[in-house]
mmCIF file of C-alpha atoms in Angstrom:
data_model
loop_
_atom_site.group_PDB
_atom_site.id
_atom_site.type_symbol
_atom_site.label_atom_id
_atom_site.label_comp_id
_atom_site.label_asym_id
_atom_site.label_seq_id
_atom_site.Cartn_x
_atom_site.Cartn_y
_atom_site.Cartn_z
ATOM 1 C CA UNK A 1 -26.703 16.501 -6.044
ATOM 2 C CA UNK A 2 -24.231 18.501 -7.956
ATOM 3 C CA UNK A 3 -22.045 16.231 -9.537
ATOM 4 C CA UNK A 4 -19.255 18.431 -10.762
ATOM 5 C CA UNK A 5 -17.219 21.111 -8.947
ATOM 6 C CA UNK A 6 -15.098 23.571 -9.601
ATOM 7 C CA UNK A 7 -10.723 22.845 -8.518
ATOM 8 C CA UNK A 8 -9.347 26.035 -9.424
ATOM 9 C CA UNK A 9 -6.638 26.464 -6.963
ATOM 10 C CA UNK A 10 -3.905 23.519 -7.557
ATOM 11 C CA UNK A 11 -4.956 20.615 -5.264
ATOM 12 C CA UNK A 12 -1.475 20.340 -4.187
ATOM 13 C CA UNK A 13 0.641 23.887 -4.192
ATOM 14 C CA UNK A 14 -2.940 25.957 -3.787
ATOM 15 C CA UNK A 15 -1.811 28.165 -6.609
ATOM 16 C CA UNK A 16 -4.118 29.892 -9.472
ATOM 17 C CA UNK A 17 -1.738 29.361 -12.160
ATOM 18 C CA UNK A 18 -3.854 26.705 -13.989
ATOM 19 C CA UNK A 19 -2.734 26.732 -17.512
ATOM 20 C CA UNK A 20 -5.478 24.006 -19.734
ATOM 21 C CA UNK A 21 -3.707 21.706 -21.959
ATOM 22 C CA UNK A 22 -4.246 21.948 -25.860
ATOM 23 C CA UNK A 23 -4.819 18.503 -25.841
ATOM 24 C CA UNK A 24 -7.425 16.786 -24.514
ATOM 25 C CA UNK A 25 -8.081 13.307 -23.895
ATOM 26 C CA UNK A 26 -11.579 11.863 -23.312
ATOM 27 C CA UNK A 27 -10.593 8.143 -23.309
ATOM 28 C CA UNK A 28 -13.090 5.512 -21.679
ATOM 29 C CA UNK A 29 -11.630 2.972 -18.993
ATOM 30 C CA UNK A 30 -14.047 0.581 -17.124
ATOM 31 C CA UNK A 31 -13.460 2.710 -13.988
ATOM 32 C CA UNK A 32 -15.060 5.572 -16.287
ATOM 33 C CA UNK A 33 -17.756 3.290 -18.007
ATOM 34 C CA UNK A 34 -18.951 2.072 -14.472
ATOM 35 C CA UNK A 35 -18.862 5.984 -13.163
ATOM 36 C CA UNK A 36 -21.141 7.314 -15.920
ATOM 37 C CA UNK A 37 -23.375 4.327 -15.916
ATOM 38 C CA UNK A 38 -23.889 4.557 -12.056
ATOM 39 C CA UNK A 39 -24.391 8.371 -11.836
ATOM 40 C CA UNK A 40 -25.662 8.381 -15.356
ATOM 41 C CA UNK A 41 -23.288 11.386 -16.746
ATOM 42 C CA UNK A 42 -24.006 11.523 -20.801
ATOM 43 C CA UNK A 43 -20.785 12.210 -22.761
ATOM 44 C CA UNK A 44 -21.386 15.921 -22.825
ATOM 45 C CA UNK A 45 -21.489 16.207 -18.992
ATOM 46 C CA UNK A 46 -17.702 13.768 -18.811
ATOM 47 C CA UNK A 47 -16.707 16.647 -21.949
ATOM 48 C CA UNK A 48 -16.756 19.218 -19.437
ATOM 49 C CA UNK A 49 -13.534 17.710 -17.202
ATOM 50 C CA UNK A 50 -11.003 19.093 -18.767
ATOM 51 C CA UNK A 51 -7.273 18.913 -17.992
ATOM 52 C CA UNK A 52 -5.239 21.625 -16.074
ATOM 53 C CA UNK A 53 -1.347 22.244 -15.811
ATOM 54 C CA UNK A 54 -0.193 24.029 -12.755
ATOM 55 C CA UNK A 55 2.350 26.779 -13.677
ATOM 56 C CA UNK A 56 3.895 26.558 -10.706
ATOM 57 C CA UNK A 57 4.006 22.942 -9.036
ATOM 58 C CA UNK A 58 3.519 21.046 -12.231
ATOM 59 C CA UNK A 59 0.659 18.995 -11.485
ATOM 60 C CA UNK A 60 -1.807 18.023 -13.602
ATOM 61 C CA UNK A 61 -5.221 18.705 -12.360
ATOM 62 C CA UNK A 62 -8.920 17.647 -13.837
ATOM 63 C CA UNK A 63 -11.268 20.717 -13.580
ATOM 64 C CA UNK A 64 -14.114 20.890 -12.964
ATOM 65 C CA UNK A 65 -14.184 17.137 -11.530
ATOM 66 C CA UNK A 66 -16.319 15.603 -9.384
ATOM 67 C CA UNK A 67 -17.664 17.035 -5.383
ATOM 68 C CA UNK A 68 -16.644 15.309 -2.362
ATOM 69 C CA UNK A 69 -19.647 13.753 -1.912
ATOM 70 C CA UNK A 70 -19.790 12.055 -5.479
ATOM 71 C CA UNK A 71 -15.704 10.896 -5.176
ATOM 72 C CA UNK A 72 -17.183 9.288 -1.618
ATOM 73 C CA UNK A 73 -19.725 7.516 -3.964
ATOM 74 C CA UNK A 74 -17.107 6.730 -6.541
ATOM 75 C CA UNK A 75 -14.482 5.082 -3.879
ATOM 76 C CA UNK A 76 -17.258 3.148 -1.541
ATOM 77 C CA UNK A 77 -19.926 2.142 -3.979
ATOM 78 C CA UNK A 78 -18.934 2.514 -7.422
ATOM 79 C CA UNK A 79 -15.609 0.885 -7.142
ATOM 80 C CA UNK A 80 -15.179 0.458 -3.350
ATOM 81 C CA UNK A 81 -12.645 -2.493 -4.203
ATOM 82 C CA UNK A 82 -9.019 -1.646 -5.011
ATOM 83 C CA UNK A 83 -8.661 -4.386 -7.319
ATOM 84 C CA UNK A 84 -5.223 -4.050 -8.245
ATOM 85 C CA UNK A 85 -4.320 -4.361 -4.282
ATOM 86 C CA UNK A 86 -6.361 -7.500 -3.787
ATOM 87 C CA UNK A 87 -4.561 -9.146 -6.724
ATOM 88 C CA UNK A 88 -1.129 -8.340 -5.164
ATOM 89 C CA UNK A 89 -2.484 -10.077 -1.966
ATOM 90 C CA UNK A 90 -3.791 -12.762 -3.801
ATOM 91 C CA UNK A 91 -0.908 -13.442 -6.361
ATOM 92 C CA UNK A 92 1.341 -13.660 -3.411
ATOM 93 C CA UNK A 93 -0.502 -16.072 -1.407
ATOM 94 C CA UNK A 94 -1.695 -18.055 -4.041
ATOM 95 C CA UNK A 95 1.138 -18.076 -6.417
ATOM 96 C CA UNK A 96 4.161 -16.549 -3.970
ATOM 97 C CA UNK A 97 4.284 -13.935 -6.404
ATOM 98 C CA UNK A 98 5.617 -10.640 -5.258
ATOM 99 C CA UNK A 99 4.052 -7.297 -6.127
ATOM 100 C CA UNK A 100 6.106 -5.774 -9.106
ATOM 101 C CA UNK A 101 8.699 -3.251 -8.143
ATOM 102 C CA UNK A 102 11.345 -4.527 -9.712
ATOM 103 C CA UNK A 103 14.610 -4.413 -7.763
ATOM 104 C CA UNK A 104 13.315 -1.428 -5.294
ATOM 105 C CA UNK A 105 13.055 -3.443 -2.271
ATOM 106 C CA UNK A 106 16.769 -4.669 -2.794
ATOM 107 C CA UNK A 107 17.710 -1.207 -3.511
ATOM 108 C CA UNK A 108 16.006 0.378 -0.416
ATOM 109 C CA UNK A 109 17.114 -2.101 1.904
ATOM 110 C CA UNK A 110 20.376 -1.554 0.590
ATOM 111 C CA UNK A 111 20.272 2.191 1.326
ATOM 112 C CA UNK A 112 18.684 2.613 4.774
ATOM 113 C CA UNK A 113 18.562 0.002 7.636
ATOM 114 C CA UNK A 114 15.011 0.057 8.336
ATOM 115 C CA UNK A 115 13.643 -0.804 11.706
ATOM 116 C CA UNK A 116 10.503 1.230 11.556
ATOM 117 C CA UNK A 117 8.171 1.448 8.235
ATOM 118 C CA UNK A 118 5.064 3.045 7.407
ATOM 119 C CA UNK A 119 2.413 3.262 4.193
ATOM 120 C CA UNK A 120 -0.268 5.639 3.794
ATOM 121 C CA UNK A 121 -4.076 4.248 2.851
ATOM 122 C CA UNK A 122 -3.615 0.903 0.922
ATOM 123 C CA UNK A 123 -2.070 -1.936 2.556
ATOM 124 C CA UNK A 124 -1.368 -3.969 -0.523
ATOM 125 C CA UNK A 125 0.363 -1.856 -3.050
ATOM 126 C CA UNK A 126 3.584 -0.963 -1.521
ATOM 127 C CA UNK A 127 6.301 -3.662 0.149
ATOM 128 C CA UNK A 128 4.570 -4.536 3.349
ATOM 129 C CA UNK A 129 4.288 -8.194 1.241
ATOM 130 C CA UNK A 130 8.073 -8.102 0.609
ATOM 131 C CA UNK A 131 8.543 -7.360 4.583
ATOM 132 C CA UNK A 132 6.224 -10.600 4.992
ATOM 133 C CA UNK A 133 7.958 -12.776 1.998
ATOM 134 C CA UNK A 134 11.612 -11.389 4.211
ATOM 135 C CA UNK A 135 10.284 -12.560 7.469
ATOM 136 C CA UNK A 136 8.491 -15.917 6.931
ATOM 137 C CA UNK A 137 9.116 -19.310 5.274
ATOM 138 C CA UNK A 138 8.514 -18.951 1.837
ATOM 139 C CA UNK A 139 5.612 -22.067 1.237
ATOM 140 C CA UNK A 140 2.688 -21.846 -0.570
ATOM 141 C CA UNK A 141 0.905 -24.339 2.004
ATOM 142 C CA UNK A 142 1.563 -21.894 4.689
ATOM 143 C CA UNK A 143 0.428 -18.673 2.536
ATOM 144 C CA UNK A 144 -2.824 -20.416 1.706
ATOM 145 C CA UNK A 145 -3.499 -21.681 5.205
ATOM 146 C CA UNK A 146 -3.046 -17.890 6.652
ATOM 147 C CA UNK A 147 -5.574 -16.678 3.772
ATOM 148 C CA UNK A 148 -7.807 -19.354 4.595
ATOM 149 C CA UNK A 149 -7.843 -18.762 8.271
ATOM 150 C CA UNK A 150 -7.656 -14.975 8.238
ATOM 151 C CA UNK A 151 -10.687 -14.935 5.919
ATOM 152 C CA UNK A 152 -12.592 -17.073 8.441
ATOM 153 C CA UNK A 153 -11.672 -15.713 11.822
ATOM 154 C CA UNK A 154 -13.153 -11.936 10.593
ATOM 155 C CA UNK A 155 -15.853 -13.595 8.758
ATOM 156 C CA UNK A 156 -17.311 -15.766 11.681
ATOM 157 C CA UNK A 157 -17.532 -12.584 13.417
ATOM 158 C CA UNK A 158 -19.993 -10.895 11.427
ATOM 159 C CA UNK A 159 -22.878 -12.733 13.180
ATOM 160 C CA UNK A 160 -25.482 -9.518 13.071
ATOM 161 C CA UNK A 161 -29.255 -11.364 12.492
ATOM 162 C CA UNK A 162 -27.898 -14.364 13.536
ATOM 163 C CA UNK A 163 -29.522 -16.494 16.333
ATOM 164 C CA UNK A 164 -28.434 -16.702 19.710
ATOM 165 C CA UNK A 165 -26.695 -20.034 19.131
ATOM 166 C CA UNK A 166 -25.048 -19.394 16.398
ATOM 167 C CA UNK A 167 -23.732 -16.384 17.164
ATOM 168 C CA UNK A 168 -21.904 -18.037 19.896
ATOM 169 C CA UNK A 169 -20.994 -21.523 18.278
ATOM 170 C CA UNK A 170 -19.498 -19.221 16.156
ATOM 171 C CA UNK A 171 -18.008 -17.198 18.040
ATOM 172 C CA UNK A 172 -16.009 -20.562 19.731
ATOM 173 C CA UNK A 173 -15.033 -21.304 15.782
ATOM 174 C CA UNK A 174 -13.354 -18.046 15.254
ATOM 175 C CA UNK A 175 -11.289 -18.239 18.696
ATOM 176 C CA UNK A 176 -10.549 -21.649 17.424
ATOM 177 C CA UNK A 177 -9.214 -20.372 14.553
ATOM 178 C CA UNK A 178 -7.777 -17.397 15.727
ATOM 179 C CA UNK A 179 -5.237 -19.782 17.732
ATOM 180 C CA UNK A 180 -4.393 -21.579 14.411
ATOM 181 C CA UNK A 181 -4.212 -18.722 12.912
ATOM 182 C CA UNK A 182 -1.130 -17.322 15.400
ATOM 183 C CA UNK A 183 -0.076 -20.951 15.876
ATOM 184 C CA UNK A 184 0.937 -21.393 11.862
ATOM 185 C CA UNK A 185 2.543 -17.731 11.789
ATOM 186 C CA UNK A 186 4.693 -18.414 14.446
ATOM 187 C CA UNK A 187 5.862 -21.890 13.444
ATOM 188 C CA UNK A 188 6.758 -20.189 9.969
ATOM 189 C CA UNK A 189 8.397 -17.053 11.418
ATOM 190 C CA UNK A 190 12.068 -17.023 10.267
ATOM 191 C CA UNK A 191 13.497 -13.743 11.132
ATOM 192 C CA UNK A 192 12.763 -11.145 13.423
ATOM 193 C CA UNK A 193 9.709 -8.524 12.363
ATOM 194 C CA UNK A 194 10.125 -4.507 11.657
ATOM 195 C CA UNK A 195 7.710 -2.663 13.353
ATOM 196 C CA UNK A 196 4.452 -1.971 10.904
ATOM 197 C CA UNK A 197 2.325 0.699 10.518
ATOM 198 C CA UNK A 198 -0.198 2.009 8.336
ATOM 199 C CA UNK A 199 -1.610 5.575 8.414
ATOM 200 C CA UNK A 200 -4.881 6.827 7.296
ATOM 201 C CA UNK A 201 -6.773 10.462 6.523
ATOM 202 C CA UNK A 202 -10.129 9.318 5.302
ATOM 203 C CA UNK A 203 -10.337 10.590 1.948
ATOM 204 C CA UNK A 204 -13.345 10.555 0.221
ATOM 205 C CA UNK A 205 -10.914 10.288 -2.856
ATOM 206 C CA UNK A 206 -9.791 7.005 -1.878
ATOM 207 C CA UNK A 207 -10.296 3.181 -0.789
ATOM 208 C CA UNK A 208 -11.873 2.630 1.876
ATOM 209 C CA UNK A 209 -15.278 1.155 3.905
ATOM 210 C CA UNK A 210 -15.782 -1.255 0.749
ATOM 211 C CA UNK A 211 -12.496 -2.284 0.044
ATOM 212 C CA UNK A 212 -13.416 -5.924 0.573
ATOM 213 C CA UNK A 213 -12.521 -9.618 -0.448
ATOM 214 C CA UNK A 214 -15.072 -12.072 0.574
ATOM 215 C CA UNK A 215 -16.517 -9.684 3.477
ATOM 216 C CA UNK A 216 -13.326 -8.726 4.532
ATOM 217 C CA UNK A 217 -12.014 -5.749 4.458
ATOM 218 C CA UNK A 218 -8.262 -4.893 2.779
ATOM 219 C CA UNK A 219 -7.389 -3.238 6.277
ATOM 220 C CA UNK A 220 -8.771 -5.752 8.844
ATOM 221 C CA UNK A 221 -6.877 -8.126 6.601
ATOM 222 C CA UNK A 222 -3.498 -6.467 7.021
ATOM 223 C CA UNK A 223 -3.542 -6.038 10.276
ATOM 224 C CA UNK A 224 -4.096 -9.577 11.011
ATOM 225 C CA UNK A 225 -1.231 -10.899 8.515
ATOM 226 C CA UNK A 226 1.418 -8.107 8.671
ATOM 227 C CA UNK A 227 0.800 -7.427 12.190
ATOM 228 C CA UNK A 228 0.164 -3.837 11.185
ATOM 229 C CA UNK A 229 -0.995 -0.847 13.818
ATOM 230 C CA UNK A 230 -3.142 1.718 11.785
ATOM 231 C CA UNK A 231 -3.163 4.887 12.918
ATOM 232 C CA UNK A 232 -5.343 8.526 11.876
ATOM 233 C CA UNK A 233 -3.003 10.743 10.618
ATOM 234 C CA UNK A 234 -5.392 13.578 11.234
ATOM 235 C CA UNK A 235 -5.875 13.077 15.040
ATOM 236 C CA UNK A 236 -2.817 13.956 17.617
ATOM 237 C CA UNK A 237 1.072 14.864 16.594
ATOM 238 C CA UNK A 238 2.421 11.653 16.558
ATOM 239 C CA UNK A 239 6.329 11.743 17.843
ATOM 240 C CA UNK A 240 6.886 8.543 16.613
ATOM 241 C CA UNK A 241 10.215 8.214 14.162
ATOM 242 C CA UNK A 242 10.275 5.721 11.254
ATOM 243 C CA UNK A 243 13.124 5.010 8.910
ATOM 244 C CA UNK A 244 10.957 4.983 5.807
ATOM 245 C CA UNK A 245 7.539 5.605 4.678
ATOM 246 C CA UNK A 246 5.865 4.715 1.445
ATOM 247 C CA UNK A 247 2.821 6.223 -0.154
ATOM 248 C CA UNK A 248 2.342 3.496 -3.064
ATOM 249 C CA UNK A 249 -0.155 4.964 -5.631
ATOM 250 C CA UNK A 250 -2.081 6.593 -3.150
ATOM 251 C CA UNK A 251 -0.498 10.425 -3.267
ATOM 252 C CA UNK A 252 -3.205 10.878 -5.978
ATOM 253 C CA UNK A 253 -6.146 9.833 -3.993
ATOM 254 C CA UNK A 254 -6.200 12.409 -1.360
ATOM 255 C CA UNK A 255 -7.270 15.886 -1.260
ATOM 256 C CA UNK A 256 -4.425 16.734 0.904
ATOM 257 C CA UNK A 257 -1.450 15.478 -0.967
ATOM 258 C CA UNK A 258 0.968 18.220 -0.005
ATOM 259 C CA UNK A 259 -0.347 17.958 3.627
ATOM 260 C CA UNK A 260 0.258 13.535 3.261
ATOM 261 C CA UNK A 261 3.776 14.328 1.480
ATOM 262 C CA UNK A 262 4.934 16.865 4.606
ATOM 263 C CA UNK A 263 3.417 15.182 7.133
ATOM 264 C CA UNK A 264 5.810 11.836 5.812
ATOM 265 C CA UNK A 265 8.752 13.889 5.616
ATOM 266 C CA UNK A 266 8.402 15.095 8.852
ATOM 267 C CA UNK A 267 8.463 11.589 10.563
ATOM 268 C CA UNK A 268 10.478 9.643 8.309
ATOM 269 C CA UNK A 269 14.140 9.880 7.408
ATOM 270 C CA UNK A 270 13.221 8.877 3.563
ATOM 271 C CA UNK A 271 9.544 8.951 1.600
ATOM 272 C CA UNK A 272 9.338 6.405 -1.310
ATOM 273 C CA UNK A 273 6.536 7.281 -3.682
ATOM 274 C CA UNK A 274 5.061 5.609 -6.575
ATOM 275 C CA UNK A 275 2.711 7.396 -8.882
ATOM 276 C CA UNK A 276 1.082 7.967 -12.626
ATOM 277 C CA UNK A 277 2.278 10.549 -14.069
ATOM 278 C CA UNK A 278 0.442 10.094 -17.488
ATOM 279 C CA UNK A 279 0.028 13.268 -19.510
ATOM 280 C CA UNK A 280 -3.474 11.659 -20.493
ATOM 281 C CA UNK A 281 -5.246 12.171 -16.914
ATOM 282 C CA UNK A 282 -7.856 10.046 -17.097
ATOM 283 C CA UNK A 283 -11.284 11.168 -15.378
ATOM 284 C CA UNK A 284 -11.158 9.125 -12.453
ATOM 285 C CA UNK A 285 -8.587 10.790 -11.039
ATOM 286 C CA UNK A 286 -8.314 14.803 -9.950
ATOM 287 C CA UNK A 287 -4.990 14.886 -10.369
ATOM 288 C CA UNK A 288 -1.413 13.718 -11.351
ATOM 289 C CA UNK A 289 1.864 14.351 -10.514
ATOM 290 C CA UNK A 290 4.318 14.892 -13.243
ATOM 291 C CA UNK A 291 8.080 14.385 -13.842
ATOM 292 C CA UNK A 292 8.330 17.980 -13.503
ATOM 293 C CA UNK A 293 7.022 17.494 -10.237
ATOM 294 C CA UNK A 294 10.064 16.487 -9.052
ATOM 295 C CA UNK A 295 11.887 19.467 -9.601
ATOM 296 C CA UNK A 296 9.248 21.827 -8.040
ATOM 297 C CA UNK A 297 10.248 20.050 -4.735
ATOM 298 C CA UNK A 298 13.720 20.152 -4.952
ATOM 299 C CA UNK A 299 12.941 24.048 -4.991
ATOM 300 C CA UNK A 300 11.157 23.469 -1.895
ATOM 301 C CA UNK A 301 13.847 21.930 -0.308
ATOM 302 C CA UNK A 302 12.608 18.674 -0.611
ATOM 303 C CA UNK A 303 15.328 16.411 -2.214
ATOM 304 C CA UNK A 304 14.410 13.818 -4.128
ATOM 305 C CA UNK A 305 16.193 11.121 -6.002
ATOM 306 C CA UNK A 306 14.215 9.365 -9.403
ATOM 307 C CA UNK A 307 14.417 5.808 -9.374
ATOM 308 C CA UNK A 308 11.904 4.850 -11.740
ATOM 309 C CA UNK A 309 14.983 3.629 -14.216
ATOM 310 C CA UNK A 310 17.288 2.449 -11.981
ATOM 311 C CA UNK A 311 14.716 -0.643 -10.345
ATOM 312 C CA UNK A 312 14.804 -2.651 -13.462
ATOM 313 C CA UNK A 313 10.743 -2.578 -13.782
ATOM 314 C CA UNK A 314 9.059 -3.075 -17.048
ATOM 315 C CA UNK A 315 6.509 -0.579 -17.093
ATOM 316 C CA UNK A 316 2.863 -0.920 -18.725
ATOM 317 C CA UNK A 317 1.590 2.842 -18.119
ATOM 318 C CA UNK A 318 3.723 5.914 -17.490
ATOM 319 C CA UNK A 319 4.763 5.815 -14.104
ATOM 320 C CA UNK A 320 7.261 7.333 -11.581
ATOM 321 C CA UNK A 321 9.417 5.891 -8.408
ATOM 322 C CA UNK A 322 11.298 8.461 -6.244
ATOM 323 C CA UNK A 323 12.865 8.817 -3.261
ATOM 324 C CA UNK A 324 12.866 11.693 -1.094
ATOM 325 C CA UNK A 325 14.344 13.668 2.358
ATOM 326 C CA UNK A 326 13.886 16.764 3.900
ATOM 327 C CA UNK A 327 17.916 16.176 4.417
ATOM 328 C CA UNK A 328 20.004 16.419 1.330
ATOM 329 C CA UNK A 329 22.552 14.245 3.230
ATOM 330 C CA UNK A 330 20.520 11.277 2.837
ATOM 331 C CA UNK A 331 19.739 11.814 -0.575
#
């Protein structure tokens, strides 16, 4: 298996104008630790990623970086869990903490009257929560009960080399549950729900199959407590219309970013997106978007507006917020 391949087009604007950085960075995170220890990659092997700048789009791109095949293996069995996403979950339904955006919920409900929402690929790291947290009782009783019985409804289900009889007394448990489970939402349902959805290409550069909590999987999960309808974005021209979309920290974990960011344009009046955009690309990642980035799509006739200052977030890492329209009316 070849573990590193060449990127020499930009992942994002396709161009050639890859222009290598005099810097270059070959910090060690755990994500990178676990990724050489798995695949065993020696030091000279990581030494070989080095860091791109696309002349034209801005981007910063990793190349060579790793094939498909070993990104699948990275994202499944390497680290198949998107820990930061389960803690969200779990700090909000253990702790009714919210997942830390600062004031940009506020902001875009402030903005646009949304009816209709979408996310791309992770479930847990944009405000799908804050939708919940708007629409049900705030308790900690109730947010713990819905963990507890969403956990155990899927679970119970997985009955595969179980015996007859338990495969159906359980099956009896999880309908049991499954009641309860629709019984305490609805008792603690406050204010009328947005239609949900979450779309999904696949990626063997992202979260996915083994993005699990106790069996579960981040997806099942969100489906059963935001009452969520995931759809493939790679299968039919979808004519539905939503009032915003958010790709939370998943833009970089595609190999089709340009094709994710169009494609949300297209059927949403605004796109909020949330990204790195470290000058230090670490090796995990292909790529990064930059602040620059920002201005290549204006060119493009994308028009964006940068609210990574104006959310009142305290920021551990270099990140970016922004808001974009294919309209410059609503922007």
């Amino acid at each position: 298996m070849n573990i590193l391949t060449k990127y020499n087009r930009c992942i994002y604007c396709n161009s050639k104008k890859l222009i290598k950085n005099k810097k270059q960075d070959h910090f060690k995170n755990f994500y990178v630790k676990a990724i050489m220890s798995d695949l065993k990659i020696s030091n000279q092997t990581l030494k070989k990623i080095k860091v791109f700048k696309c002349n034209n789009c801005k981007l910063l791109q990793n190349n060579p970086w790793f094939s498909e095949e070993v990104s699948q293996k990275i994202y499944s069995n390497i680290y198949g869990q998107h820990n930061r996403g389960w803690a969200n979950l779990l700090n909000f339904l253990k702790k009714g903490s919210l997942p830390n955006h600062g004031n940009l919920f506020k902001i875009l409900n402030r903005i646009i009257k949304i009816r209709k929402y979408a996310e791309f690929n992770s479930p847990f790291m944009g405000i799908l929560i804050n939708f919940f947290s708007q629409e049900y009782k705030k308790d900690l009783f109730f947010y713990k009960n819905l963990l507890k019985n969403i956990i155990n409804y899927l679970t119970l289900r997985q009955v595969a080399g179980k015996s007859k009889i338990y495969q159906k007394l359980s099956f009896e448990r999880s309908k049991k549950i499954f009641n309860q489970l629709n019984t305490i939402k609805n008792k603690n349902l406050k204010k009328r729900k947005i239609d949900k959805y979450l779309f999904v290409d696949h990626s063997n550069l992202c979260w996915g199959q083994n993005d699990n909590y106790k069996s579960v999987n981040s997806k099942s999960f969100a489906t059963e407590m935001f009452d969520l309808k995931i759809l493939d974005l790679n299968r039919k021209n979808y004519k539905i219309k939503f009032d915003l979309f958010g790709i939370f920290h998943t833009l970089d974990h595609t190999f089709t970013p340009s094709k994710i960011l169009n494609f949300a344009l297209n059927v949403s009046k605004y796109v909020v997106v949330y990204c790195h955009v470290n000058p230090s690309l670490s090796k995990q990642h292909l790529f990064s978007v930059t602040q620059e980035f920002l201005k290549y799509l204006n060119k493009q006739k994308i028009y964006t507006l940068d609210l990574t200052h104006q959310i009142d977030k305290k920021f551990n890492s270099p990140e970016l917020y922004f808001l974009c329209s294919k309209k410059k009316i609503y922007i």
